Amino acid sequence: MIQLFSNSLGDKELSAIKKVFKSKWLGFGKETQTFQKNLGKRIESPNVLCVNCATAAAYMAMKILDIKKGDEVIIPSINFAGCSNAIIDSGAKPVFADVDTRYLNIIPEEIERLRTPKTKAVLILHYGGHPCDMSGIFQHSKGLKIIEDSACALVSKYKKKNCGTLGDIGFFSFDGMKILSVGDGGAIVINDAKLIDKAKEIRYMGISNRQSGIDSYKDGKKRWWEIELNNTSNRFTPNDISSAIGNVQLKKLDYFIARRKEIWTIYQKEFSGIQNLIIPPEPLPNTKSSYYFYWLTIPEKRDELAHYLVSNGIYCTFRYYPLHLIKYYKYKGSLKNSEKVNNDVLNIPIHQNLTDNDVDKIINTVKKFIKKFL
């Protein structure tokens, strides 16, 4: 089966892990501090904190921005449930917005339509690595906090500025399916430097001025085991095992993106002009994509194409199932575009481990389906 997602881990990552094992320090330590620094350099932000996953970063964002009971957060329905869960668990209400049917990103005018005096923030997603229309978002979200779900957009750029650094808070994912993979992990970017200390506390159970007991002893603290809390929180820290992998993966990132773009370009050429098949748009002008997803739109025959591909050894799916259709959220109403793409759009494999033969097979199988059934 040709997989939809894949990671590229090898001997260099194993060697980095071996060094961590030899150090006998597996938790948050020097490797994580180095990874934070290296990642910050890559995305040109000094305010990067590594966390144990992107969902943790979404939960942290709510607490950092003091989003609480009675507040509302606008979020595109095409997004991952972890983000809406973070809003709900903060006590706030997720307000689901519709998306553009081509880019699958939030329609900026939806923010204006949905905002109320209770609205405190907008949580956007850069779908598939294609940056949102940020100028429109800024225009319609004045006075609101902007949180960027950049899980798909690690090195995507909007007007030469990295996604994840455009709003008030941004976050990334490094799980086993992402372009840069550490097994499970993530990072959060806080663009207001005044909030960094608060973010660090929230990352580690609310403990203020956190440092190891050994460091406290070296600093001359008489009782180095004492702690204080400024708030209560969960534990969202990563470890040096995953961070050691991350430091190696960062060095491979340019190749990962280049290969993904190469495959994207082949798909765009081969699928262009086929009747009843709509290819995804190129990134907006003055933007750069990470090419995390490739998606085909095939009205009325999407499910049949999905089953045909899987039966021929090519895994595919649709990401993300519209949040407003999840029964648990009890949404009343309709979001026309989100429901349309849920019926018509299919993600097919695009990753750096696809061989040329894999790519040819995917293209030929899609074309055979079109010829046979449409």
PDB file of N, CA, C and O in Angstrom, residues 344-370:
ATOM      1  N   ASP A 344     -16.676  16.218  -1.846  1.00  0.00           N
ATOM      2  CA  ASP A 344     -16.030  16.243  -3.159  1.00  0.00           C
ATOM      3  C   ASP A 344     -14.509  16.116  -3.156  1.00  0.00           C
ATOM      4  O   ASP A 344     -13.913  15.817  -4.195  1.00  0.00           O
ATOM      5  N   VAL A 345     -13.854  16.376  -2.029  1.00  0.00           N
ATOM      6  CA  VAL A 345     -12.385  16.497  -2.005  1.00  0.00           C
ATOM      7  C   VAL A 345     -11.735  15.225  -1.466  1.00  0.00           C
ATOM      8  O   VAL A 345     -12.223  14.604  -0.517  1.00  0.00           O
ATOM      9  N   LEU A 346     -10.594  14.860  -2.064  1.00  0.00           N
ATOM     10  CA  LEU A 346      -9.841  13.680  -1.646  1.00  0.00           C
ATOM     11  C   LEU A 346      -8.352  14.015  -1.608  1.00  0.00           C
ATOM     12  O   LEU A 346      -7.806  14.575  -2.554  1.00  0.00           O
ATOM     13  N   ASN A 347      -7.705  13.674  -0.499  1.00  0.00           N
ATOM     14  CA  ASN A 347      -6.246  13.833  -0.376  1.00  0.00           C
ATOM     15  C   ASN A 347      -5.567  12.572  -0.878  1.00  0.00           C
ATOM     16  O   ASN A 347      -5.898  11.464  -0.451  1.00  0.00           O
ATOM     17  N   ILE A 348      -4.600  12.751  -1.790  1.00  0.00           N
ATOM     18  CA  ILE A 348      -3.823  11.616  -2.293  1.00  0.00           C
ATOM     19  C   ILE A 348      -2.373  11.769  -1.829  1.00  0.00           C
ATOM     20  O   ILE A 348      -1.970  12.857  -1.401  1.00  0.00           O
ATOM     21  N   PRO A 349      -1.579  10.705  -1.874  1.00  0.00           N
ATOM     22  CA  PRO A 349      -0.221  10.756  -1.302  1.00  0.00           C
ATOM     23  C   PRO A 349       0.667  11.848  -1.898  1.00  0.00           C
ATOM     24  O   PRO A 349       0.708  12.039  -3.117  1.00  0.00           O
ATOM     25  N   ILE A 350       1.359  12.554  -1.012  1.00  0.00           N
ATOM     26  CA  ILE A 350       2.433  13.465  -1.412  1.00  0.00           C
ATOM     27  C   ILE A 350       3.421  13.535  -0.251  1.00  0.00           C
ATOM     28  O   ILE A 350       3.105  14.066   0.814  1.00  0.00           O
ATOM     29  N   HIS A 351       4.574  12.931  -0.444  1.00  0.00           N
ATOM     30  CA  HIS A 351       5.624  12.991   0.585  1.00  0.00           C
ATOM     31  C   HIS A 351       6.964  12.628  -0.041  1.00  0.00           C
ATOM     32  O   HIS A 351       7.024  12.089  -1.165  1.00  0.00           O
ATOM     33  N   GLN A 352       8.023  12.891   0.685  1.00  0.00           N
ATOM     34  CA  GLN A 352       9.370  12.774   0.125  1.00  0.00           C
ATOM     35  C   GLN A 352       9.807  11.337  -0.129  1.00  0.00           C
ATOM     36  O   GLN A 352      10.792  11.107  -0.854  1.00  0.00           O
ATOM     37  N   ASN A 353       9.091  10.370   0.419  1.00  0.00           N
ATOM     38  CA  ASN A 353       9.483   8.978   0.228  1.00  0.00           C
ATOM     39  C   ASN A 353       8.814   8.316  -0.970  1.00  0.00           C
ATOM     40  O   ASN A 353       9.094   7.144  -1.264  1.00  0.00           O
ATOM     41  N   LEU A 354       7.951   9.026  -1.669  1.00  0.00           N
ATOM     42  CA  LEU A 354       7.350   8.471  -2.876  1.00  0.00           C
ATOM     43  C   LEU A 354       8.421   8.328  -3.959  1.00  0.00           C
ATOM     44  O   LEU A 354       9.169   9.266  -4.232  1.00  0.00           O
ATOM     45  N   THR A 355       8.481   7.162  -4.561  1.00  0.00           N
ATOM     46  CA  THR A 355       9.392   6.965  -5.695  1.00  0.00           C
ATOM     47  C   THR A 355       8.718   7.468  -6.972  1.00  0.00           C
ATOM     48  O   THR A 355       7.499   7.703  -7.005  1.00  0.00           O
ATOM     49  N   ASP A 356       9.507   7.610  -8.029  1.00  0.00           N
ATOM     50  CA  ASP A 356       8.924   8.001  -9.310  1.00  0.00           C
ATOM     51  C   ASP A 356       7.902   6.969  -9.768  1.00  0.00           C
ATOM     52  O   ASP A 356       6.867   7.321 -10.360  1.00  0.00           O
ATOM     53  N   ASN A 357       8.160   5.704  -9.498  1.00  0.00           N
ATOM     54  CA  ASN A 357       7.204   4.645  -9.851  1.00  0.00           C
ATOM     55  C   ASN A 357       5.909   4.788  -9.056  1.00  0.00           C
ATOM     56  O   ASN A 357       4.819   4.554  -9.597  1.00  0.00           O
ATOM     57  N   ASP A 358       6.024   5.155  -7.772  1.00  0.00           N
ATOM     58  CA  ASP A 358       4.837   5.394  -6.955  1.00  0.00           C
ATOM     59  C   ASP A 358       3.989   6.515  -7.553  1.00  0.00           C
ATOM     60  O   ASP A 358       2.757   6.393  -7.677  1.00  0.00           O
ATOM     61  N   VAL A 359       4.657   7.602  -7.896  1.00  0.00           N
ATOM     62  CA  VAL A 359       3.956   8.759  -8.454  1.00  0.00           C
ATOM     63  C   VAL A 359       3.264   8.384  -9.764  1.00  0.00           C
ATOM     64  O   VAL A 359       2.101   8.741 -10.002  1.00  0.00           O
ATOM     65  N   ASP A 360       3.963   7.640 -10.612  1.00  0.00           N
ATOM     66  CA  ASP A 360       3.367   7.193 -11.881  1.00  0.00           C
ATOM     67  C   ASP A 360       2.145   6.323 -11.634  1.00  0.00           C
ATOM     68  O   ASP A 360       1.120   6.450 -12.329  1.00  0.00           O
ATOM     69  N   LYS A 361       2.245   5.422 -10.656  1.00  0.00           N
ATOM     70  CA  LYS A 361       1.118   4.539 -10.360  1.00  0.00           C
ATOM     71  C   LYS A 361      -0.089   5.337  -9.886  1.00  0.00           C
ATOM     72  O   LYS A 361      -1.232   5.064 -10.298  1.00  0.00           O
ATOM     73  N   ILE A 362       0.140   6.310  -9.017  1.00  0.00           N
ATOM     74  CA  ILE A 362      -0.963   7.127  -8.506  1.00  0.00           C
ATOM     75  C   ILE A 362      -1.642   7.880  -9.646  1.00  0.00           C
ATOM     76  O   ILE A 362      -2.876   7.879  -9.775  1.00  0.00           O
ATOM     77  N   ILE A 363      -0.843   8.500 -10.496  1.00  0.00           N
ATOM     78  CA  ILE A 363      -1.384   9.264 -11.629  1.00  0.00           C
ATOM     79  C   ILE A 363      -2.168   8.353 -12.569  1.00  0.00           C
ATOM     80  O   ILE A 363      -3.310   8.659 -12.959  1.00  0.00           O
ATOM     81  N   ASN A 364      -1.578   7.236 -12.931  1.00  0.00           N
ATOM     82  CA  ASN A 364      -2.229   6.325 -13.885  1.00  0.00           C
ATOM     83  C   ASN A 364      -3.508   5.724 -13.320  1.00  0.00           C
ATOM     84  O   ASN A 364      -4.489   5.519 -14.058  1.00  0.00           O
ATOM     85  N   THR A 365      -3.521   5.456 -12.003  1.00  0.00           N
ATOM     86  CA  THR A 365      -4.712   4.872 -11.391  1.00  0.00           C
ATOM     87  C   THR A 365      -5.852   5.874 -11.360  1.00  0.00           C
ATOM     88  O   THR A 365      -7.014   5.529 -11.622  1.00  0.00           O
ATOM     89  N   VAL A 366      -5.542   7.122 -11.044  1.00  0.00           N
ATOM     90  CA  VAL A 366      -6.579   8.159 -11.077  1.00  0.00           C
ATOM     91  C   VAL A 366      -7.124   8.312 -12.493  1.00  0.00           C
ATOM     92  O   VAL A 366      -8.344   8.389 -12.712  1.00  0.00           O
ATOM     93  N   LYS A 367      -6.233   8.347 -13.466  1.00  0.00           N
ATOM     94  CA  LYS A 367      -6.668   8.510 -14.860  1.00  0.00           C
ATOM     95  C   LYS A 367      -7.505   7.317 -15.330  1.00  0.00           C
ATOM     96  O   LYS A 367      -8.494   7.489 -16.078  1.00  0.00           O
ATOM     97  N   LYS A 368      -7.147   6.114 -14.907  1.00  0.00           N
ATOM     98  CA  LYS A 368      -7.937   4.929 -15.273  1.00  0.00           C
ATOM     99  C   LYS A 368      -9.344   5.022 -14.704  1.00  0.00           C
ATOM    100  O   LYS A 368     -10.321   4.651 -15.367  1.00  0.00           O
ATOM    101  N   PHE A 369      -9.432   5.517 -13.465  1.00  0.00           N
ATOM    102  CA  PHE A 369     -10.765   5.676 -12.856  1.00  0.00           C
ATOM    103  C   PHE A 369     -11.590   6.680 -13.652  1.00  0.00           C
ATOM    104  O   PHE A 369     -12.770   6.418 -13.945  1.00  0.00           O
ATOM    105  N   ILE A 370     -10.990   7.815 -13.986  1.00  0.00           N
ATOM    106  CA  ILE A 370     -11.713   8.852 -14.730  1.00  0.00           C
ATOM    107  C   ILE A 370     -12.204   8.295 -16.061  1.00  0.00           C
ATOM    108  O   ILE A 370     -13.352   8.493 -16.467  1.00  0.00           O
TER     109      ILE A 370
END
